[in-house]
PDB file of C-alpha atoms and ligand atoms in Angstrom:
ATOM      1  CA  MET A   1     266.843 243.693  54.896  1.00  0.00           C
ATOM      2  CA  LYS A   2     263.466 242.896  57.291  1.00  0.00           C
ATOM      3  CA  LYS A   3     264.143 240.935  60.095  1.00  0.00           C
ATOM      4  CA  ILE A   4     262.279 238.152  62.066  1.00  0.00           C
ATOM      5  CA  VAL A   5     262.618 236.706  64.909  1.00  0.00           C
ATOM      6  CA  THR A   6     260.442 233.030  64.712  1.00  0.00           C
ATOM      7  CA  ILE A   7     259.795 231.199  67.483  1.00  0.00           C
ATOM      8  CA  GLN A   8     259.019 226.964  67.697  1.00  0.00           C
ATOM      9  CA  ASP A   9     260.454 224.400  68.083  1.00  0.00           C
ATOM     10  CA  ILE A  10     262.828 222.208  66.155  1.00  0.00           C
ATOM     11  CA  SER A  11     261.958 218.534  64.805  1.00  0.00           C
ATOM     12  CA  CYS A  12     265.160 217.043  63.985  1.00  0.00           C
ATOM     13  CA  VAL A  13     262.768 214.616  61.463  1.00  0.00           C
ATOM     14  CA  GLY A  14     259.633 215.279  59.825  1.00  0.00           C
ATOM     15  CA  LYS A  15     259.778 219.008  57.864  1.00  0.00           C
ATOM     16  CA  CYS A  16     257.606 221.358  60.106  1.00  0.00           C
ATOM     17  CA  SER A  17     257.998 224.252  62.064  1.00  0.00           C
ATOM     18  CA  LEU A  18     261.899 225.614  62.373  1.00  0.00           C
ATOM     19  CA  THR A  19     262.998 223.094  59.654  1.00  0.00           C
ATOM     20  CA  VAL A  20     260.070 224.705  57.412  1.00  0.00           C
ATOM     21  CA  ALA A  21     260.337 228.339  58.481  1.00  0.00           C
ATOM     22  CA  LEU A  22     264.212 228.939  58.364  1.00  0.00           C
ATOM     23  CA  PRO A  23     264.750 228.131  54.802  1.00  0.00           C
ATOM     24  CA  ILE A  24     261.267 229.508  53.754  1.00  0.00           C
ATOM     25  CA  ILE A  25     261.233 233.009  55.691  1.00  0.00           C
ATOM     26  CA  SER A  26     265.512 233.199  53.866  1.00  0.00           C
ATOM     27  CA  CYS A  27     263.958 232.383  50.548  1.00  0.00           C
ATOM     28  CA  MET A  28     261.902 234.853  50.829  1.00  0.00           C
ATOM     29  CA  GLY A  29     265.245 237.614  51.460  1.00  0.00           C
ATOM     30  CA  ILE A  30     264.682 238.281  55.162  1.00  0.00           C
ATOM     31  CA  GLU A  31     266.930 237.764  57.752  1.00  0.00           C
ATOM     32  CA  THR A  32     265.815 235.068  60.036  1.00  0.00           C
ATOM     33  CA  ALA A  33     266.860 234.862  63.885  1.00  0.00           C
ATOM     34  CA  VAL A  34     266.092 231.920  65.401  1.00  0.00           C
ATOM     35  CA  VAL A  35     264.400 230.783  69.068  1.00  0.00           C
ATOM     36  CA  PRO A  36     264.232 227.032  69.544  1.00  0.00           C
ATOM     37  CA  THR A  37     261.632 226.550  72.499  1.00  0.00           C
ATOM     38  CA  ALA A  38     262.785 222.552  72.089  1.00  0.00           C
ATOM     39  CA  VAL A  39     263.983 219.736  70.296  1.00  0.00           C
ATOM     40  CA  LEU A  40     262.561 216.838  69.387  1.00  0.00           C
ATOM     41  CA  SER A  41     264.335 213.920  67.688  1.00  0.00           C
ATOM     42  CA  THR A  42     260.790 213.812  65.310  1.00  0.00           C
ATOM     43  CA  HIS A  43     257.621 215.592  65.417  1.00  0.00           C
ATOM     44  CA  THR A  44     254.770 214.189  67.751  1.00  0.00           C
ATOM     45  CA  ALA A  45     253.107 212.392  65.353  1.00  0.00           C
ATOM     46  CA  PHE A  46     255.668 209.656  65.446  1.00  0.00           C
ATOM     47  CA  ASP A  47     256.145 206.990  68.093  1.00  0.00           C
ATOM     48  CA  GLY A  48     258.814 207.483  70.977  1.00  0.00           C
ATOM     49  CA  PHE A  49     259.793 210.586  70.135  1.00  0.00           C
ATOM     50  CA  THR A  50     262.838 213.078  72.512  1.00  0.00           C
ATOM     51  CA  TYR A  51     261.626 216.145  73.842  1.00  0.00           C
ATOM     52  CA  ARG A  52     264.204 218.474  75.335  1.00  0.00           C
ATOM     53  CA  ASP A  53     262.592 221.704  76.604  1.00  0.00           C
ATOM     54  CA  LEU A  54     264.633 224.840  76.238  1.00  0.00           C
ATOM     55  CA  SER A  55     262.281 227.110  78.040  1.00  0.00           C
ATOM     56  CA  ASN A  56     264.732 228.206  80.308  1.00  0.00           C
ATOM     57  CA  ASP A  57     267.208 228.907  77.584  1.00  0.00           C
ATOM     58  CA  ILE A  58     264.516 231.834  75.570  1.00  0.00           C
ATOM     59  CA  VAL A  59     264.345 234.046  79.025  1.00  0.00           C
ATOM     60  CA  CYS A  60     269.103 233.727  78.603  1.00  0.00           C
ATOM     61  CA  ILE A  61     268.252 234.641  75.030  1.00  0.00           C
ATOM     62  CA  GLN A  62     265.866 237.262  75.379  1.00  0.00           C
ATOM     63  CA  LYS A  63     268.051 238.897  78.282  1.00  0.00           C
ATOM     64  CA  HIS A  64     271.072 238.893  75.512  1.00  0.00           C
ATOM     65  CA  TRP A  65     268.818 240.464  73.063  1.00  0.00           C
ATOM     66  CA  GLN A  66     267.863 243.088  75.014  1.00  0.00           C
ATOM     67  CA  LYS A  67     270.861 244.045  76.473  1.00  0.00           C
ATOM     68  CA  GLU A  68     272.163 244.252  72.515  1.00  0.00           C
ATOM     69  CA  LYS A  69     269.678 246.271  72.472  1.00  0.00           C
ATOM     70  CA  PHE A  70     268.312 243.887  68.826  1.00  0.00           C
ATOM     71  CA  GLU A  71     264.919 245.191  66.828  1.00  0.00           C
ATOM     72  CA  PHE A  72     262.702 242.798  64.803  1.00  0.00           C
ATOM     73  CA  ASP A  73     260.307 243.601  61.745  1.00  0.00           C
ATOM     74  CA  ALA A  74     258.261 240.790  62.808  1.00  0.00           C
ATOM     75  CA  ILE A  75     258.006 237.820  65.184  1.00  0.00           C
ATOM     76  CA  TYR A  76     256.705 234.847  65.023  1.00  0.00           C
ATOM     77  CA  THR A  77     255.656 231.927  66.974  1.00  0.00           C
ATOM     78  CA  GLY A  78     254.369 228.455  66.483  1.00  0.00           C
ATOM     79  CA  TYR A  79     254.545 225.271  67.955  1.00  0.00           C
ATOM     80  CA  LEU A  80     255.138 226.160  71.881  1.00  0.00           C
ATOM     81  CA  GLY A  81     255.371 222.919  74.288  1.00  0.00           C
ATOM     82  CA  SER A  82     253.961 224.511  77.697  1.00  0.00           C
ATOM     83  CA  ILE A  83     251.670 226.856  79.215  1.00  0.00           C
ATOM     84  CA  GLU A  84     255.107 227.880  81.109  1.00  0.00           C
ATOM     85  CA  GLN A  85     255.952 228.586  77.327  1.00  0.00           C
ATOM     86  CA  ILE A  86     253.277 230.747  76.709  1.00  0.00           C
ATOM     87  CA  ASP A  87     254.370 233.135  79.608  1.00  0.00           C
ATOM     88  CA  ILE A  88     257.455 233.064  78.735  1.00  0.00           C
ATOM     89  CA  LEU A  89     256.580 234.465  75.597  1.00  0.00           C
ATOM     90  CA  LYS A  90     254.031 236.799  76.820  1.00  0.00           C
ATOM     91  CA  GLU A  91     257.493 238.583  78.773  1.00  0.00           C
ATOM     92  CA  PHE A  92     259.063 238.652  75.375  1.00  0.00           C
ATOM     93  CA  PHE A  93     256.595 239.764  73.006  1.00  0.00           C
ATOM     94  CA  ASN A  94     256.353 242.965  75.649  1.00  0.00           C
ATOM     95  CA  LYS A  95     259.784 243.475  75.374  1.00  0.00           C
ATOM     96  CA  PHE A  96     260.329 243.386  71.270  1.00  0.00           C
ATOM     97  CA  ARG A  97     257.036 244.779  70.429  1.00  0.00           C
ATOM     98  CA  ARG A  98     257.607 248.081  68.839  1.00  0.00           C
ATOM     99  CA  GLN A  99     255.174 250.949  66.823  1.00  0.00           C
ATOM    100  CA  ASN A 100     256.240 249.710  63.381  1.00  0.00           C
ATOM    101  CA  ASN A 101     256.669 245.900  64.480  1.00  0.00           C
ATOM    102  CA  PHE A 102     254.261 243.301  64.083  1.00  0.00           C
ATOM    103  CA  ILE A 103     253.409 239.933  66.240  1.00  0.00           C
ATOM    104  CA  PHE A 104     252.226 236.837  63.968  1.00  0.00           C
ATOM    105  CA  VAL A 105     251.192 234.018  66.328  1.00  0.00           C
ATOM    106  CA  ASP A 106     250.271 230.569  64.728  1.00  0.00           C
ATOM    107  CA  PRO A 107     248.506 228.635  67.661  1.00  0.00           C
ATOM    108  CA  VAL A 108     249.683 225.342  66.525  1.00  0.00           C
ATOM    109  CA  MET A 109     247.501 223.273  68.320  1.00  0.00           C
ATOM    110  CA  GLY A 110     245.689 220.435  66.744  1.00  0.00           C
ATOM    111  CA  ASP A 111     243.840 219.739  62.949  1.00  0.00           C
ATOM    112  CA  ASN A 112     241.103 217.568  61.922  1.00  0.00           C
ATOM    113  CA  GLY A 113     238.928 217.837  64.827  1.00  0.00           C
ATOM    114  CA  LYS A 114     242.011 217.184  67.111  1.00  0.00           C
ATOM    115  CA  LEU A 115     244.134 218.550  69.555  1.00  0.00           C
ATOM    116  CA  TYR A 116     248.011 217.242  69.417  1.00  0.00           C
ATOM    117  CA  LYS A 117     249.326 214.848  71.835  1.00  0.00           C
ATOM    118  CA  GLY A 118     249.683 216.519  74.763  1.00  0.00           C
ATOM    119  CA  PHE A 119     247.824 219.749  74.439  1.00  0.00           C
ATOM    120  CA  ASP A 120     244.228 220.147  76.796  1.00  0.00           C
ATOM    121  CA  LYS A 121     241.834 223.097  77.398  1.00  0.00           C
ATOM    122  CA  ASP A 122     244.041 224.647  79.876  1.00  0.00           C
ATOM    123  CA  PHE A 123     246.974 225.050  77.330  1.00  0.00           C
ATOM    124  CA  VAL A 124     243.923 225.968  75.195  1.00  0.00           C
ATOM    125  CA  LYS A 125     242.802 228.979  77.276  1.00  0.00           C
ATOM    126  CA  GLN A 126     246.511 230.258  77.379  1.00  0.00           C
ATOM    127  CA  MET A 127     246.906 229.843  74.104  1.00  0.00           C
ATOM    128  CA  LYS A 128     244.338 231.997  73.339  1.00  0.00           C
ATOM    129  CA  GLU A 129     245.458 234.457  75.945  1.00  0.00           C
ATOM    130  CA  LEU A 130     248.254 235.104  73.459  1.00  0.00           C
ATOM    131  CA  CYS A 131     246.381 235.457  70.892  1.00  0.00           C
ATOM    132  CA  LYS A 132     245.032 238.405  72.296  1.00  0.00           C
ATOM    133  CA  THR A 133     248.275 239.870  72.235  1.00  0.00           C
ATOM    134  CA  ALA A 134     248.593 239.040  68.370  1.00  0.00           C
ATOM    135  CA  ASP A 135     248.245 241.621  65.427  1.00  0.00           C
ATOM    136  CA  VAL A 136     248.303 238.745  63.628  1.00  0.00           C
ATOM    137  CA  ILE A 137     246.521 235.054  64.121  1.00  0.00           C
ATOM    138  CA  VAL A 138     246.199 232.276  61.732  1.00  0.00           C
ATOM    139  CA  PRO A 139     244.462 228.709  63.330  1.00  0.00           C
ATOM    140  CA  ASN A 140     242.824 226.721  61.496  1.00  0.00           C
ATOM    141  CA  LEU A 141     239.822 225.681  62.153  1.00  0.00           C
ATOM    142  CA  THR A 142     240.611 223.196  65.061  1.00  0.00           C
ATOM    143  CA  GLU A 143     241.770 225.476  66.860  1.00  0.00           C
ATOM    144  CA  ALA A 144     239.636 228.314  66.204  1.00  0.00           C
ATOM    145  CA  THR A 145     236.907 226.334  67.350  1.00  0.00           C
ATOM    146  CA  ALA A 146     238.885 225.132  70.321  1.00  0.00           C
ATOM    147  CA  MET A 147     239.592 228.393  71.444  1.00  0.00           C
ATOM    148  CA  LEU A 148     236.224 230.258  71.165  1.00  0.00           C
ATOM    149  CA  ASP A 149     234.904 226.436  72.448  1.00  0.00           C
ATOM    150  CA  ILE A 150     232.536 225.999  69.944  1.00  0.00           C
ATOM    151  CA  GLU A 151     232.106 222.709  68.365  1.00  0.00           C
ATOM    152  CA  TYR A 152     233.746 221.746  65.267  1.00  0.00           C
ATOM    153  CA  ASN A 153     232.061 220.600  61.995  1.00  0.00           C
ATOM    154  CA  GLU A 154     233.313 219.344  59.000  1.00  0.00           C
ATOM    155  CA  ILE A 155     229.862 221.213  57.303  1.00  0.00           C
ATOM    156  CA  TYR A 156     229.481 224.793  57.615  1.00  0.00           C
ATOM    157  CA  ASN A 157     228.736 227.738  55.481  1.00  0.00           C
ATOM    158  CA  THR A 158     229.945 231.475  55.183  1.00  0.00           C
ATOM    159  CA  LYS A 159     228.166 233.085  57.740  1.00  0.00           C
ATOM    160  CA  HIS A 160     230.312 230.336  60.636  1.00  0.00           C
ATOM    161  CA  ILE A 161     233.814 231.091  58.957  1.00  0.00           C
ATOM    162  CA  GLU A 162     232.602 235.235  58.758  1.00  0.00           C
ATOM    163  CA  ASP A 163     231.324 234.933  62.656  1.00  0.00           C
ATOM    164  CA  ILE A 164     234.457 233.031  63.919  1.00  0.00           C
ATOM    165  CA  LEU A 165     236.812 235.381  62.067  1.00  0.00           C
ATOM    166  CA  ILE A 166     234.887 238.139  64.335  1.00  0.00           C
ATOM    167  CA  LYS A 167     235.127 236.604  67.684  1.00  0.00           C
ATOM    168  CA  LEU A 168     238.485 235.707  66.808  1.00  0.00           C
ATOM    169  CA  SER A 169     239.722 239.064  65.605  1.00  0.00           C
ATOM    170  CA  ASP A 170     237.106 240.809  69.177  1.00  0.00           C
ATOM    171  CA  LEU A 171     239.562 238.798  70.944  1.00  0.00           C
ATOM    172  CA  GLY A 172     242.412 241.558  69.821  1.00  0.00           C
ATOM    173  CA  PRO A 173     244.217 240.957  66.780  1.00  0.00           C
ATOM    174  CA  GLU A 174     243.956 242.869  63.848  1.00  0.00           C
ATOM    175  CA  LYS A 175     244.554 240.129  60.709  1.00  0.00           C
ATOM    176  CA  VAL A 176     242.868 236.596  61.594  1.00  0.00           C
ATOM    177  CA  ILE A 177     243.633 234.218  58.956  1.00  0.00           C
ATOM    178  CA  LEU A 178     241.887 230.854  59.007  1.00  0.00           C
ATOM    179  CA  THR A 179     243.398 228.238  57.040  1.00  0.00           C
ATOM    180  CA  GLY A 180     241.937 224.856  55.884  1.00  0.00           C
ATOM    181  CA  VAL A 181     238.061 226.496  55.058  1.00  0.00           C
ATOM    182  CA  SER A 182     236.390 224.175  52.601  1.00  0.00           C
ATOM    183  CA  TYR A 183     232.936 224.916  51.494  1.00  0.00           C
ATOM    184  CA  ASN A 184     232.951 221.792  48.974  1.00  0.00           C
ATOM    185  CA  GLU A 185     234.621 218.903  47.968  1.00  0.00           C
ATOM    186  CA  ASN A 186     236.129 220.379  45.072  1.00  0.00           C
ATOM    187  CA  GLU A 187     237.344 222.964  47.354  1.00  0.00           C
ATOM    188  CA  ILE A 188     240.182 224.536  49.839  1.00  0.00           C
ATOM    189  CA  GLY A 189     242.003 227.743  50.862  1.00  0.00           C
ATOM    190  CA  VAL A 190     241.807 230.394  53.439  1.00  0.00           C
ATOM    191  CA  VAL A 191     239.311 232.974  54.577  1.00  0.00           C
ATOM    192  CA  CYS A 192     240.899 235.962  56.723  1.00  0.00           C
ATOM    193  CA  TYR A 193     239.286 239.624  58.118  1.00  0.00           C
ATOM    194  CA  ASP A 194     240.717 242.993  58.176  1.00  0.00           C
ATOM    195  CA  LYS A 195     239.149 244.425  61.144  1.00  0.00           C
ATOM    196  CA  ASN A 196     240.777 247.955  60.473  1.00  0.00           C
ATOM    197  CA  GLN A 197     239.090 247.805  56.903  1.00  0.00           C
ATOM    198  CA  ASN A 198     236.088 245.868  58.281  1.00  0.00           C
ATOM    199  CA  LYS A 199     236.737 243.406  55.248  1.00  0.00           C
ATOM    200  CA  PHE A 200     236.959 239.710  54.531  1.00  0.00           C
ATOM    201  CA  TYR A 201     239.223 237.920  52.312  1.00  0.00           C
ATOM    202  CA  GLN A 202     239.216 234.347  50.676  1.00  0.00           C
ATOM    203  CA  TYR A 203     241.348 231.987  47.962  1.00  0.00           C
ATOM    204  CA  PHE A 204     240.732 228.950  47.385  1.00  0.00           C
ATOM    205  CA  LYS A 205     242.077 226.023  45.167  1.00  0.00           C
ATOM    206  CA  PRO A 206     241.097 222.542  43.906  1.00  0.00           C
ATOM    207  CA  LYS A 207     241.396 219.889  46.755  1.00  0.00           C
ATOM    208  CA  ILE A 208     243.920 217.425  46.335  1.00  0.00           C
ATOM    209  CA  ASN A 209     242.668 214.625  48.317  1.00  0.00           C
ATOM    210  CA  VAL A 210     245.559 213.728  51.034  1.00  0.00           C
ATOM    211  CA  LYS A 211     247.022 215.040  54.262  1.00  0.00           C
ATOM    212  CA  TYR A 212     250.743 215.802  54.886  1.00  0.00           C
ATOM    213  CA  HIS A 213     251.950 216.765  58.008  1.00  0.00           C
ATOM    214  CA  GLY A 214     253.056 220.463  58.476  1.00  0.00           C
ATOM    215  CA  THR A 215     251.440 222.200  55.921  1.00  0.00           C
ATOM    216  CA  GLY A 216     250.200 224.876  57.960  1.00  0.00           C
ATOM    217  CA  ASP A 217     253.781 225.616  59.384  1.00  0.00           C
ATOM    218  CA  VAL A 218     254.934 225.948  55.344  1.00  0.00           C
ATOM    219  CA  PHE A 219     251.775 228.440  55.271  1.00  0.00           C
ATOM    220  CA  ALA A 220     252.213 230.461  57.849  1.00  0.00           C
ATOM    221  CA  SER A 221     255.819 231.188  57.377  1.00  0.00           C
ATOM    222  CA  THR A 222     254.872 232.054  53.942  1.00  0.00           C
ATOM    223  CA  CYS A 223     252.262 234.432  54.967  1.00  0.00           C
ATOM    224  CA  VAL A 224     254.374 235.903  56.974  1.00  0.00           C
ATOM    225  CA  GLY A 225     257.409 236.549  55.096  1.00  0.00           C
ATOM    226  CA  ALA A 226     254.459 238.069  51.835  1.00  0.00           C
ATOM    227  CA  LEU A 227     253.205 240.403  54.744  1.00  0.00           C
ATOM    228  CA  LEU A 228     256.626 241.372  55.894  1.00  0.00           C
ATOM    229  CA  ASN A 229     257.920 242.224  51.777  1.00  0.00           C
ATOM    230  CA  ASP A 230     255.101 244.445  51.957  1.00  0.00           C
ATOM    231  CA  ASN A 231     252.182 242.701  50.409  1.00  0.00           C
ATOM    232  CA  THR A 232     248.401 243.157  50.933  1.00  0.00           C
ATOM    233  CA  LEU A 233     246.884 241.130  53.617  1.00  0.00           C
ATOM    234  CA  GLU A 234     245.002 239.954  50.566  1.00  0.00           C
ATOM    235  CA  GLU A 235     248.112 239.204  48.145  1.00  0.00           C
ATOM    236  CA  SER A 236     249.817 237.064  50.864  1.00  0.00           C
ATOM    237  CA  ILE A 237     247.133 234.540  51.078  1.00  0.00           C
ATOM    238  CA  LYS A 238     247.221 234.243  47.827  1.00  0.00           C
ATOM    239  CA  ILE A 239     251.123 233.846  47.862  1.00  0.00           C
ATOM    240  CA  ALA A 240     251.120 231.435  50.953  1.00  0.00           C
ATOM    241  CA  VAL A 241     248.455 229.072  49.628  1.00  0.00           C
ATOM    242  CA  ASP A 242     249.971 229.024  45.677  1.00  0.00           C
ATOM    243  CA  TYR A 243     252.898 228.389  47.241  1.00  0.00           C
ATOM    244  CA  VAL A 244     252.064 225.426  49.798  1.00  0.00           C
ATOM    245  CA  TRP A 245     249.202 224.539  47.145  1.00  0.00           C
ATOM    246  CA  GLU A 246     252.180 223.365  44.594  1.00  0.00           C
ATOM    247  CA  CYS A 247     254.036 221.398  47.406  1.00  0.00           C
ATOM    248  CA  ILE A 248     251.593 219.255  48.130  1.00  0.00           C
ATOM    249  CA  LYS A 249     251.002 218.776  44.491  1.00  0.00           C
ATOM    250  CA  TYR A 250     254.492 218.157  44.341  1.00  0.00           C
ATOM    251  CA  THR A 251     254.854 215.675  46.787  1.00  0.00           C
ATOM    252  CA  TYR A 252     251.206 214.017  45.948  1.00  0.00           C
ATOM    253  CA  ASP A 253     252.477 213.191  42.278  1.00  0.00           C
ATOM    254  CA  ASN A 254     256.048 212.393  42.906  1.00  0.00           C
ATOM    255  CA  LYS A 255     255.217 210.002  46.240  1.00  0.00           C
ATOM    256  CA  LYS A 256     252.197 209.251  48.778  1.00  0.00           C
ATOM    257  CA  GLU A 257     254.278 209.097  52.202  1.00  0.00           C
ATOM    258  CA  ASN A 258     253.246 211.428  54.552  1.00  0.00           C
ATOM    259  CA  ALA A 259     254.451 211.355  58.060  1.00  0.00           C
ATOM    260  CA  TYR A 260     257.622 213.347  56.410  1.00  0.00           C
ATOM    261  CA  GLY A 261     256.144 216.797  55.249  1.00  0.00           C
ATOM    262  CA  VAL A 262     255.823 218.025  52.271  1.00  0.00           C
ATOM    263  CA  ASP A 263     258.819 218.463  49.410  1.00  0.00           C
ATOM    264  CA  PHE A 264     258.752 222.563  49.631  1.00  0.00           C
ATOM    265  CA  GLU A 265     262.272 222.351  49.124  1.00  0.00           C
ATOM    266  CA  LYS A 266     261.282 221.460  45.243  1.00  0.00           C
ATOM    267  CA  LYS A 267     259.212 224.589  44.838  1.00  0.00           C
ATOM    268  CA  LEU A 268     261.288 227.125  46.634  1.00  0.00           C
ATOM    269  CA  HIS A 269     261.684 228.751  43.425  1.00  0.00           C
ATOM    270  CA  MET A 270     259.237 230.562  43.883  1.00  0.00           C
ATOM    271  CA  LEU A 271     259.886 232.629  46.687  1.00  0.00           C
ATOM    272  CA  ILE A 272     262.942 233.656  45.758  1.00  0.00           C
TER     273      ILE A 272
HETATM  274  O1  LIG B  23     253.455 220.882  62.802  1.00  0.00           O
HETATM  275  C1  LIG B  23     253.359 221.836  63.890  1.00  0.00           C
HETATM  276  C2  LIG B  23     254.070 220.983  64.740  1.00  0.00           C
HETATM  277  C3  LIG B  23     254.870 221.571  64.973  1.00  0.00           C
HETATM  278  N1  LIG B  23     256.661 221.098  66.078  1.00  0.00           N
HETATM  279  C4  LIG B  23     255.966 219.414  66.216  1.00  0.00           C
HETATM  280  C5  LIG B  23     254.700 218.957  66.082  1.00  0.00           C
HETATM  281  C6  LIG B  23     253.661 219.407  65.027  1.00  0.00           C
HETATM  282  C7  LIG B  23     252.602 219.122  64.910  1.00  0.00           C
HETATM  283  O2  LIG B  23     252.073 217.743  65.303  1.00  0.00           O
HETATM  284  O3  LIG B  23     254.106 218.190  66.671  1.00  0.00           O
HETATM  285  C8  LIG B  23     256.457 219.283  67.381  1.00  0.00           C
END
């Protein structure tokens, strides 16, 4: 059985990060170890959320796991709360990186051209450093342009997107997956680049005009699960886009509320 460790916060209410990653990856038949980086009462789009930092615990967990000689087929990081946590994870990667495993970084920092609460340019700089050490990264357009320090624009062409992918892969990662790409008002999807194969792949679906919280985490979790299950990059983005799209469609058709994320539970059967 394949085994992954995913390292991100646990937001008690508001489906995202660990409360999404754990069920999704488990449904894909992969043993899922978790390292919670922080406990929040809700994700940060709610007012007045509580935040307990677990940075020290990450170090203790790492030391224990080294003694136990645990190994993982993939290491997947998501939302991180501080620059200190990024430094801790660089060390974690050094200790658990193997010839035959891969490091998958979702540089969660923002969306729709804006950074989330609590993130600034220094954080972006350090997240870029973490991305340099990864094998696969999954930024959205906001995160990609922030890391490359280029202007975020809602209108762009294929060349702009391919330039971004190549520049990000030049940093280090062999595979770069850019989410939330939309060349016209009818379609949205993912474009990715495989440096070793020097190939771009893309996959689009009809746009549903709504934004839900946590869909980036649903995508990243499904994508890393699909890659671990020996799907190609091209197959994996298709599996993940199709799943996220069905989750959005179901949620949109059944309720319009969006702060709590998508009802991904109703579509988990697609992944089993
Ligand atoms: O979905 C990304 C995410 C994860 N964790 C927390 C967040 C967010 C996005 O805002 O606030 C705590």
